[in-house]
Amino acid sequence: MRYFAVLHPPCPGIVGSSKPRFLLLHHLLRRRAKGSLGLRCRAPLKGARVAAASKPPPSPVSDSDQQPQIPDVDLSLDLQKETEGLDLGWLPSFPHVLTASMANFLFGYHIGVMNGPIEAIAHELGFEGNSFLEGLVVSIFIAGAFIGSLGVSSFVDNFGSRPTFQLDTIPLILGALLSAQAHNLDEMLWGRFLVGLGIGANTVLVPLYISEVSPTKYRGSLGSLCQIGTCLGIIASLALGIPSESDPHWWRIMLYIACIPGFILIFGMQFAVESPRWLYKVGRVNETKRVIETIWGESEVEKSIEEIQTVINDDVKNQKTSWLELLVEPNKKVAFIGGSLFILQQFAGINGVLYFSSLTFQDVGITSSSLASLLVGLTNFAGALFALTLMDNQGRRRLLIGSYLGMAVSMFLIVYDITVPLDEGSSHILSILGTLMYIFSFALGAGPVTGIIIPELSSNRSRSKIMGFSFSIHWICNFLVGLYFLELVDKFGVGPVYGAFDAVCVEAVPGSHDHIFPCERTYSRNLALLHPVLPATDSTTNIVRVFSRFSNHKCD
């Protein structure tokens, strides 16, 4: 039995293999629709890559009896070669990205694990009624996170991402165990500090790793899994914290449970791929090719190797890097952008809104703080999912500007509800609406974009140190807001403090458009070519010019 594929007029026809290969025929038709088939034929045919056999000698029959001759063409195809150029999409990279996102799940879990049972912990460990010590237990991990975010870059540069993930997870597990078994305040504080070390290191490492193993086309969408992982961790901790309202010892179970995702992360990273850029940087070229073929496809191997080699040859003069490199261009500009993004993110008021969300929901009848926090977490998760679908379609800058614009409007609704008396029937309705809108808007852009854009703008040589510096700014701002927020509220009131947050959101809109992002087209460019060597100048014009050259896109 033979199968025929009718082509354009210059080629009369193709006689396929006598074996019934339905999948092969379907594949050929799809390839033909996109372009030439690339078949191997016995004879060349002008104007086509598919050749027909030479014309047979005329047979001694009358013209009326002649039938059109269809030349035979050998379809000795190699399916593997035919599929080499196919886009593998995001699926090959997804298991590795998902494994790394488990670190963000741990981050979110440890953020929310103290939200519900802090009063029970204070009662059992003997510091009940001391608001300073309660706040210290909740926020001591910030000090550890600051140290962890600065120290992780050296481990990544020397040992790679996979071993660093596994090493950074050890203090997370030990800290959770120590906190779960704590019998006094000191043990609890040391446990939370160890957790902070792992949290700080992993918040730097996860977006760095995801940006280096994700396909260029899907880097933003896969990078959004950082925010989604954090949201899921918060939701899990808040859901598990509901029984703590009736069981005063439930908090120990919650901290023991935190060890489970830690063990999953250590075990899972054993099967994850290493960053191809780090592998090539340390001279493991063959392994680099295998990793690229696994996660990006065989057709990307040579092109990716050439791009990585070009960047490393231009960018890495010595094997070791120094923090002093952040003081010179172009690293100084990128470090400034990273620090500015996190300053805007933290001083836009996300922690303040989350802190007062439980009180806001209580005013409308939701008395369970865990249930109110769970509603906030679900809203955050919904926004992160929506950002996942838009990240690689709309671009980083548009999402960030839209996010801060939505946060500004939402914060205005909250301030208006607080400062302007309304009738009893509509009391705090605007606050509820504004709170949910604010959290959704934050998850849409200000949350995920900040961690995605920094590694895209950083050079391969200094990427880990720029990430460490930027996230250290994040933890410093987080600590300052947490330290002075309640004091400012007591002194000036909630309305003026929220008004200051709203002013930051308003300023972030033109700031992101005119100063933070000179060009938005980082989302469709290969990571190896996003950060060429720039002239040693502070001029934004040079950055615009270089980005335009590599993106073929006219910047605003």
Coordinates of C-alpha atoms in Angstrom, one line a residue:
M1 CA 0.0 0.0 0.0
R2 CA 1.4 3.4 -1.0
Y3 CA 0.7 6.9 0.4
F4 CA 0.8 10.1 -1.7
A5 CA 1.3 13.7 -0.8
V6 CA 0.3 16.1 -3.6
L7 CA 2.6 19.0 -3.8
H8 CA 2.9 22.2 -5.9
P9 CA 2.7 21.9 -9.7
P10 CA 6.5 21.7 -10.4
C11 CA 6.7 18.4 -8.5
P12 CA 4.1 15.9 -9.9
G13 CA 4.0 13.8 -6.8
I14 CA 5.7 11.8 -4.2
V15 CA 5.5 8.1 -3.7
G16 CA 6.1 7.3 -0.1
S17 CA 7.3 4.2 1.7
S18 CA 5.2 1.1 1.3
K19 CA 5.0 0.8 5.1
P20 CA 1.9 2.4 6.7
R21 CA 3.5 5.2 8.7
F22 CA 0.6 7.5 9.7
L23 CA 2.7 9.5 12.1
L24 CA 5.4 10.0 9.5
L25 CA 2.8 11.2 6.9
H26 CA 1.2 13.6 9.4
H27 CA 4.7 15.0 10.3
L28 CA 5.6 15.5 6.6
L29 CA 2.4 17.3 5.9
R30 CA 3.0 19.7 8.8
R31 CA 6.5 20.3 7.7
R32 CA 5.3 20.9 4.1
A33 CA 2.8 23.5 5.4
K34 CA 5.6 25.4 7.1
G35 CA 8.2 25.2 4.3
S36 CA 10.3 22.7 2.3
L37 CA 10.3 19.1 3.4
G38 CA 14.0 18.5 3.2
L39 CA 13.6 15.0 1.7
R40 CA 16.4 13.0 0.2
C41 CA 15.5 12.1 -3.4
R42 CA 17.3 10.2 -6.2
A43 CA 17.4 13.1 -8.7
P44 CA 17.5 16.9 -8.4
L45 CA 14.4 18.9 -9.4
K46 CA 14.7 22.6 -10.2
G47 CA 13.0 24.9 -7.7
A48 CA 12.4 22.2 -5.1
R49 CA 14.3 20.2 -2.5
V50 CA 12.3 17.1 -3.4
A51 CA 13.6 15.5 -6.6
A52 CA 11.7 13.3 -9.0
A53 CA 13.2 10.4 -10.8
S54 CA 14.3 10.7 -14.4
K55 CA 11.7 10.5 -17.0
P56 CA 11.2 6.9 -18.3
P57 CA 11.5 6.1 -22.1
P58 CA 8.2 6.5 -24.1
S59 CA 6.2 3.3 -24.3
P60 CA 4.8 2.1 -27.7
V61 CA 1.3 3.0 -27.1
S62 CA -1.0 5.5 -28.7
D63 CA -1.4 9.1 -27.3
S64 CA -4.9 8.4 -26.3
D65 CA -3.8 5.5 -24.1
Q66 CA -0.9 7.4 -22.4
Q67 CA -1.4 8.0 -18.7
P68 CA 0.5 10.6 -16.8
Q69 CA 3.7 9.2 -15.3
I70 CA 4.3 9.8 -11.6
P71 CA 8.0 9.5 -10.7
D72 CA 9.0 7.5 -7.7
V73 CA 10.8 9.3 -5.0
D74 CA 12.6 7.5 -2.2
L75 CA 11.4 8.7 1.3
S76 CA 14.3 7.2 3.2
L77 CA 13.8 9.7 6.0
D78 CA 15.4 9.9 9.4
L79 CA 12.7 10.9 11.9
Q80 CA 15.2 12.0 14.4
K81 CA 16.8 14.5 11.9
E82 CA 13.3 15.7 10.9
T83 CA 12.5 16.6 14.5
E84 CA 15.8 18.3 15.3
G85 CA 14.5 21.7 14.5
L86 CA 11.2 21.4 16.3
D87 CA 10.6 23.8 19.3
L88 CA 10.5 21.6 22.4
G89 CA 8.8 24.4 24.3
W90 CA 8.8 24.8 28.1
L91 CA 8.1 21.2 29.0
P92 CA 11.7 19.9 29.1
S93 CA 12.8 22.7 31.5
F94 CA 9.6 22.6 33.6
P95 CA 10.6 19.7 36.0
H96 CA 13.9 21.4 36.8
V97 CA 12.3 24.8 37.4
L98 CA 9.5 23.2 39.5
T99 CA 12.1 21.5 41.7
A100 CA 13.9 24.8 42.2
S101 CA 10.6 26.5 43.0
M102 CA 10.3 24.2 46.0
A103 CA 12.8 26.7 47.7
N104 CA 10.2 29.5 47.2
F105 CA 7.5 27.2 48.6
L106 CA 9.7 26.9 51.8
F107 CA 10.1 30.7 51.8
G108 CA 6.4 31.3 51.7
Y109 CA 5.8 28.6 54.3
H110 CA 8.2 30.1 56.8
I111 CA 6.7 33.6 56.2
G112 CA 3.2 32.4 57.2
V113 CA 4.0 29.7 59.7
M114 CA 4.3 32.2 62.6
N115 CA 1.2 34.2 61.6
G116 CA -1.4 32.2 63.5
P117 CA 0.3 30.4 66.4
I118 CA 2.6 33.3 67.6
E119 CA 0.5 33.9 70.7
A120 CA 0.5 30.2 71.6
I121 CA 4.3 30.1 71.1
A122 CA 4.7 33.2 73.3
H123 CA 2.6 31.6 76.1
E124 CA 4.5 28.3 76.0
L125 CA 8.0 29.7 75.8
G126 CA 7.4 32.4 78.5
F127 CA 7.3 35.8 76.7
E128 CA 3.6 36.3 76.4
G129 CA 2.5 39.9 76.3
N130 CA 6.0 41.2 75.2
S131 CA 5.3 42.6 71.8
F132 CA 8.9 43.3 71.1
L133 CA 9.9 39.6 71.6
E134 CA 7.0 38.4 69.6
G135 CA 8.1 40.6 66.7
L136 CA 11.6 39.5 67.2
V137 CA 10.6 35.8 66.8
V138 CA 8.7 36.6 63.6
S139 CA 11.4 38.8 62.0
I140 CA 14.7 37.4 63.3
F141 CA 15.0 35.4 60.1
I142 CA 15.4 38.6 58.2
A143 CA 18.9 39.1 59.8
G144 CA 19.8 35.5 58.7
A145 CA 18.3 36.2 55.2
F146 CA 20.5 39.3 54.8
I147 CA 23.6 37.3 55.5
G148 CA 22.5 34.4 53.4
S149 CA 21.8 36.6 50.4
L150 CA 25.3 38.1 50.4
G151 CA 27.1 34.9 51.0
V152 CA 25.5 32.7 48.4
S153 CA 27.2 34.2 45.3
S154 CA 30.6 32.7 46.2
F155 CA 29.2 29.2 46.5
V156 CA 27.4 29.5 43.1
D157 CA 30.5 30.8 41.3
N158 CA 32.7 28.0 42.7
F159 CA 30.4 25.0 43.1
G160 CA 27.4 25.6 40.8
S161 CA 23.7 25.9 41.5
R162 CA 22.8 22.3 42.2
P163 CA 25.2 21.7 45.2
T164 CA 24.4 25.2 46.5
F165 CA 20.7 24.4 46.5
Q166 CA 21.4 21.3 48.5
L167 CA 23.8 23.1 50.9
D168 CA 21.4 26.0 51.5
T169 CA 18.5 23.7 52.3
I170 CA 20.4 22.2 55.3
P171 CA 20.0 25.2 57.6
L172 CA 16.3 25.4 56.6
I173 CA 15.8 21.8 57.8
L174 CA 18.0 22.2 60.9
G175 CA 16.3 25.5 61.8
A176 CA 12.8 24.0 61.5
L177 CA 13.8 21.1 63.7
L178 CA 15.4 23.4 66.3
S179 CA 12.3 25.7 66.3
A180 CA 9.9 22.7 66.6
Q181 CA 11.8 21.3 69.6
A182 CA 12.4 24.7 71.3
H183 CA 11.8 24.9 75.0
N184 CA 12.9 28.5 75.5
L185 CA 13.2 31.7 73.6
D186 CA 16.9 31.3 72.7
E187 CA 16.3 28.0 70.9
M188 CA 13.5 29.5 69.0
L189 CA 15.5 32.5 67.9
W190 CA 18.5 30.4 66.8
G191 CA 16.1 28.2 64.8
R192 CA 14.5 31.1 63.1
F193 CA 18.0 32.6 62.3
L194 CA 19.1 29.4 60.7
V195 CA 15.9 29.3 58.6
G196 CA 16.7 32.9 57.5
L197 CA 20.2 31.9 56.3
G198 CA 18.6 29.3 54.0
I199 CA 15.8 31.7 52.9
G200 CA 18.2 34.5 52.0
A201 CA 20.4 32.2 50.0
N202 CA 17.5 30.5 48.1
T203 CA 15.7 33.8 47.2
V204 CA 18.8 34.8 45.3
L205 CA 19.5 31.3 43.9
V206 CA 16.0 30.4 42.6
P207 CA 15.5 33.3 40.0
L208 CA 19.2 33.0 39.0
Y209 CA 18.9 29.3 38.3
I210 CA 15.5 29.5 36.5
S211 CA 16.8 32.3 34.3
E212 CA 19.7 30.1 33.2
V213 CA 17.8 26.9 32.5
S214 CA 14.6 28.3 30.9
P215 CA 14.2 28.6 27.2
T216 CA 14.4 32.3 26.1
K217 CA 10.8 32.3 24.9
Y218 CA 9.4 31.1 28.2
R219 CA 11.9 32.6 30.7
G220 CA 9.4 35.1 32.1
S221 CA 6.5 32.6 32.5
L222 CA 8.8 30.0 34.1
G223 CA 10.3 32.7 36.3
S224 CA 6.8 33.5 37.6
L225 CA 6.9 30.2 39.3
C226 CA 9.0 31.9 42.0
Q227 CA 6.0 34.0 43.0
I228 CA 3.6 31.1 42.6
G229 CA 5.8 28.9 44.8
T230 CA 5.9 31.6 47.5
C231 CA 2.1 32.0 47.3
L232 CA 1.5 28.3 47.6
G233 CA 3.8 28.1 50.6
I234 CA 2.0 30.9 52.4
I235 CA -1.4 29.3 51.6
A236 CA -0.2 25.9 52.9
S237 CA 1.1 27.4 56.2
L238 CA -2.1 29.4 56.7
A239 CA -4.3 26.5 56.0
L240 CA -2.3 24.2 58.3
G241 CA -2.4 27.0 60.9
I242 CA -6.2 26.9 61.3
P243 CA -6.1 24.1 64.0
S244 CA -3.7 26.2 66.1
E245 CA -6.6 28.3 67.2
S246 CA -7.9 25.4 69.2
D247 CA -4.7 23.3 69.8
P248 CA -2.0 25.4 71.6
H249 CA 0.7 22.8 70.7
W250 CA -0.1 22.6 67.0
W251 CA 2.7 25.0 66.1
R252 CA 5.3 22.3 66.7
I253 CA 3.6 20.0 64.2
M254 CA 3.6 22.9 61.7
L255 CA 7.4 23.4 62.1
Y256 CA 8.1 19.7 61.8
I257 CA 6.1 19.7 58.5
A258 CA 8.4 22.4 57.2
C259 CA 11.2 19.8 57.0
I260 CA 9.3 17.7 54.4
P261 CA 9.7 20.1 51.4
G262 CA 13.3 20.7 52.5
F263 CA 14.1 17.0 52.0
I264 CA 12.2 17.0 48.7
L265 CA 14.3 19.9 47.5
I266 CA 17.6 18.2 48.4
F267 CA 16.6 14.9 46.8
G268 CA 15.0 16.6 43.7
M269 CA 18.1 18.7 42.9
Q270 CA 20.1 15.5 42.6
F271 CA 18.2 14.9 39.4
A272 CA 18.0 18.5 38.2
V273 CA 20.4 19.8 35.5
E274 CA 23.2 22.2 36.3
S275 CA 23.3 25.7 34.7
P276 CA 24.8 25.3 31.2
R277 CA 26.5 28.7 31.5
W278 CA 28.3 27.6 34.7
L279 CA 29.2 24.3 33.2
Y280 CA 30.8 25.9 30.1
K281 CA 32.5 28.5 32.3
V282 CA 34.4 25.8 34.3
G283 CA 35.3 23.9 31.1
R284 CA 32.8 21.0 31.1
V285 CA 31.9 21.5 27.5
N286 CA 30.5 18.0 26.7
E287 CA 28.2 18.2 29.8
T288 CA 27.1 21.6 28.7
K289 CA 26.0 20.2 25.3
R290 CA 24.1 17.4 26.9
V291 CA 22.3 19.8 29.3
I292 CA 21.3 22.1 26.4
E293 CA 20.1 19.2 24.3
T294 CA 18.0 18.0 27.3
I295 CA 16.3 21.3 28.2
W296 CA 16.3 23.3 24.9
G297 CA 16.6 20.7 22.1
E298 CA 19.4 19.4 19.9
S299 CA 18.9 22.2 17.4
E300 CA 19.9 24.8 20.0
V301 CA 23.2 23.2 21.0
E302 CA 25.6 24.8 18.6
K303 CA 23.9 28.2 18.6
S304 CA 23.8 28.4 22.4
I305 CA 27.4 27.2 22.8
E306 CA 28.5 30.0 20.4
E307 CA 26.5 32.6 22.3
I308 CA 27.8 31.5 25.7
Q309 CA 31.3 31.2 24.5
T310 CA 31.2 34.8 23.0
V311 CA 29.9 36.2 26.3
I312 CA 32.4 34.4 28.5
N313 CA 35.3 35.3 26.2
D314 CA 34.4 39.0 26.4
D315 CA 33.2 39.0 30.0
V316 CA 35.4 36.7 32.0
K317 CA 39.0 37.7 32.0
N318 CA 39.7 36.0 35.3
Q319 CA 38.1 33.0 37.0
K320 CA 37.4 35.0 40.2
T321 CA 35.1 38.0 40.6
S322 CA 35.1 40.7 43.2
W323 CA 32.4 42.8 44.9
L324 CA 34.3 45.9 43.8
E325 CA 33.2 45.2 40.2
L326 CA 29.8 46.4 41.2
L327 CA 31.3 49.9 41.5
V328 CA 32.1 50.2 37.8
E329 CA 30.0 50.3 34.7
P330 CA 27.9 48.5 33.4
N331 CA 27.5 46.5 36.7
K332 CA 26.9 49.7 38.7
K333 CA 23.9 50.6 36.5
V334 CA 22.4 47.1 36.8
A335 CA 23.0 47.0 40.6
F336 CA 21.3 50.4 40.9
I337 CA 18.3 49.1 38.9
G338 CA 18.1 46.0 41.1
G339 CA 18.3 47.9 44.3
S340 CA 15.8 50.5 43.1
L341 CA 13.3 47.9 42.2
F342 CA 13.4 46.3 45.6
I343 CA 13.3 49.7 47.4
L344 CA 10.1 50.5 45.5
Q345 CA 8.7 47.1 46.1
Q346 CA 9.1 47.2 49.9
F347 CA 8.3 50.9 50.5
A348 CA 5.1 50.6 48.4
G349 CA 3.6 49.1 51.5
I350 CA 3.0 45.4 50.8
N351 CA 4.0 44.4 54.4
G352 CA 1.8 47.0 55.9
V353 CA -1.3 46.0 53.9
L354 CA -0.7 42.3 54.8
Y355 CA -0.3 43.3 58.5
F356 CA -3.6 45.2 58.7
S357 CA -5.5 42.8 56.4
S358 CA -6.7 40.6 59.3
L359 CA -8.0 43.7 61.2
T360 CA -9.8 44.9 58.1
F361 CA -11.5 41.6 57.6
Q362 CA -12.5 41.5 61.3
D363 CA -14.3 44.7 60.9
V364 CA -16.7 43.1 58.3
G365 CA -17.3 40.0 60.3
I366 CA -14.5 37.6 59.4
T367 CA -13.2 37.0 62.9
S368 CA -10.8 34.2 62.2
S369 CA -7.4 35.7 61.5
S370 CA -6.2 32.5 59.8
L371 CA -9.3 32.5 57.5
A372 CA -8.7 36.1 56.6
S373 CA -5.0 35.5 55.9
L374 CA -6.0 32.5 53.8
L375 CA -8.3 34.7 51.6
V376 CA -5.4 37.1 51.2
G377 CA -3.1 34.3 50.2
L378 CA -5.5 33.0 47.6
T379 CA -5.8 36.4 46.0
N380 CA -2.0 36.6 45.9
F381 CA -2.0 33.2 44.2
A382 CA -4.6 34.3 41.6
G383 CA -2.5 37.3 40.7
A384 CA 0.6 35.2 40.3
L385 CA -1.2 32.8 38.0
F386 CA -2.5 35.7 35.9
A387 CA 1.1 37.1 35.7
L388 CA 2.2 33.7 34.4
T389 CA 0.1 34.0 31.3
L390 CA 1.2 37.6 30.6
M391 CA 4.9 37.7 31.5
D392 CA 6.2 36.7 28.0
N393 CA 3.4 38.4 26.0
Q394 CA 3.2 41.9 27.5
G395 CA 6.8 42.3 28.7
R396 CA 8.4 43.2 32.0
R397 CA 8.0 46.9 32.0
R398 CA 4.3 46.9 31.1
L399 CA 3.5 44.5 33.8
L400 CA 5.5 46.5 36.4
I401 CA 3.9 49.8 35.4
G402 CA 0.4 48.3 35.4
S403 CA 1.1 46.6 38.7
Y404 CA 2.1 49.9 40.5
L405 CA -0.8 51.7 38.8
G406 CA -3.2 49.2 40.3
M407 CA -1.5 49.4 43.7
A408 CA -1.8 53.2 43.7
V409 CA -5.5 53.1 42.9
S410 CA -6.1 50.4 45.5
M411 CA -4.1 52.2 48.2
F412 CA -6.1 55.3 47.5
L413 CA -9.4 53.4 48.1
I414 CA -8.0 52.2 51.5
V415 CA -6.9 55.7 52.5
Y416 CA -10.2 57.2 51.4
D417 CA -12.1 54.6 53.4
I418 CA -10.0 55.3 56.5
T419 CA -10.1 59.1 56.4
V420 CA -13.6 59.8 55.0
P421 CA -16.5 58.6 57.2
L422 CA -19.0 56.5 55.4
D423 CA -22.4 55.2 56.4
E424 CA -22.5 52.1 58.5
G425 CA -23.8 49.8 55.7
S426 CA -20.8 50.5 53.5
S427 CA -18.2 50.8 56.2
H428 CA -14.8 49.2 55.3
I429 CA -16.2 47.9 52.0
L430 CA -13.7 50.1 50.2
S431 CA -10.9 48.8 52.4
I432 CA -11.8 45.2 51.6
L433 CA -11.9 45.9 47.9
G434 CA -8.7 48.0 48.0
T435 CA -6.8 45.3 50.0
L436 CA -7.7 42.5 47.6
M437 CA -7.0 44.7 44.5
Y438 CA -3.7 45.8 46.0
I439 CA -2.5 42.3 46.7
F440 CA -3.7 41.1 43.2
S441 CA -1.9 44.0 41.5
F442 CA 1.3 43.3 43.5
A443 CA 1.3 39.7 42.5
L444 CA 0.8 40.7 38.9
G445 CA 4.0 42.6 38.4
A446 CA 5.8 44.2 41.4
G447 CA 6.3 40.8 43.0
P448 CA 7.5 38.5 40.2
V449 CA 9.1 41.0 37.7
T450 CA 11.7 42.3 40.2
G451 CA 13.3 38.9 40.6
I452 CA 13.1 38.1 36.9
I453 CA 14.5 41.2 35.4
I454 CA 17.7 41.4 37.5
P455 CA 19.4 38.3 36.1
E456 CA 18.3 39.3 32.6
L457 CA 20.2 42.6 32.9
S458 CA 23.3 41.2 34.6
S459 CA 26.4 39.9 33.0
N460 CA 27.3 36.3 33.2
R461 CA 30.4 37.2 35.2
S462 CA 28.8 39.3 37.9
R463 CA 25.2 38.0 37.8
S464 CA 25.4 36.1 41.2
K465 CA 26.9 39.1 43.0
I466 CA 24.4 41.6 41.5
M467 CA 21.6 39.3 42.6
G468 CA 23.1 39.0 46.1
F469 CA 23.4 42.8 46.4
S470 CA 19.9 43.4 45.1
F471 CA 18.3 40.9 47.5
S472 CA 20.3 42.2 50.4
I473 CA 18.7 45.6 49.7
H474 CA 15.4 43.8 49.7
W475 CA 16.0 42.4 53.2
I476 CA 17.2 45.7 54.6
C477 CA 14.1 47.5 53.4
N478 CA 11.9 44.6 54.7
F479 CA 13.6 44.9 58.1
L480 CA 13.2 48.7 58.2
V481 CA 9.5 48.7 57.2
G482 CA 8.8 45.9 59.8
L483 CA 10.7 47.8 62.5
Y484 CA 9.2 51.3 62.1
F485 CA 5.8 50.6 60.6
L486 CA 3.9 50.2 63.9
E487 CA 5.7 53.1 65.5
L488 CA 4.8 55.3 62.6
V489 CA 1.2 54.1 62.7
D490 CA 1.0 54.9 66.5
K491 CA 2.5 58.4 65.9
F492 CA 0.7 59.5 62.7
G493 CA -2.2 57.1 62.2
V494 CA -2.9 54.5 59.5
G495 CA -4.2 57.0 57.0
P496 CA -1.0 59.2 56.7
V497 CA 1.3 56.1 56.6
Y498 CA -0.8 54.5 53.9
G499 CA -0.8 57.8 52.1
A500 CA 3.0 57.7 52.0
F501 CA 2.8 54.2 50.6
D502 CA 0.4 55.4 47.9
A503 CA 2.9 58.2 47.0
V504 CA 5.6 55.6 46.4
C505 CA 3.3 53.6 44.2
V506 CA 2.4 56.7 42.2
E507 CA 6.1 57.6 41.8
A508 CA 7.0 54.1 40.8
V509 CA 4.8 54.3 37.6
P510 CA 6.8 57.0 35.8
G511 CA 10.0 55.9 37.5
S512 CA 9.7 52.4 36.0
H513 CA 8.9 53.8 32.6
D514 CA 11.6 56.5 32.3
H515 CA 14.4 55.4 34.6
I516 CA 14.3 51.8 35.6
F517 CA 13.8 50.1 32.2
P518 CA 15.5 51.8 29.3
C519 CA 14.1 49.1 27.1
E520 CA 11.5 46.4 27.8
R521 CA 12.5 43.8 25.3
T522 CA 14.5 41.5 27.6
Y523 CA 11.7 38.9 27.5
S524 CA 12.4 37.7 24.0
R525 CA 16.1 37.7 23.9
N526 CA 18.7 35.1 24.8
L527 CA 20.1 35.6 28.2
A528 CA 23.6 35.3 26.9
L529 CA 23.2 38.3 24.7
L530 CA 21.1 40.5 27.0
H531 CA 24.1 42.1 28.7
P532 CA 26.9 43.0 26.2
V533 CA 29.8 45.1 27.4
L534 CA 28.7 48.7 27.7
P535 CA 30.8 51.8 27.6
A536 CA 32.0 53.0 31.0
T537 CA 29.4 55.8 31.4
D538 CA 26.4 56.5 33.4
S539 CA 24.4 57.5 30.3
T540 CA 21.1 55.7 29.9
T541 CA 21.4 56.4 26.2
N542 CA 24.2 53.9 25.8
I543 CA 22.1 51.2 27.4
V544 CA 19.2 52.0 25.1
R545 CA 21.4 51.9 22.1
V546 CA 23.0 48.5 23.0
F547 CA 19.6 46.9 23.9
S548 CA 18.1 48.2 20.7
R549 CA 20.9 46.6 18.7
F550 CA 20.4 43.2 20.2
S551 CA 16.6 43.2 20.3
N552 CA 15.8 44.9 16.9
H553 CA 13.3 46.9 18.9
K554 CA 13.0 50.6 19.1
C555 CA 12.9 51.7 22.7
D556 CA 10.6 54.3 24.2

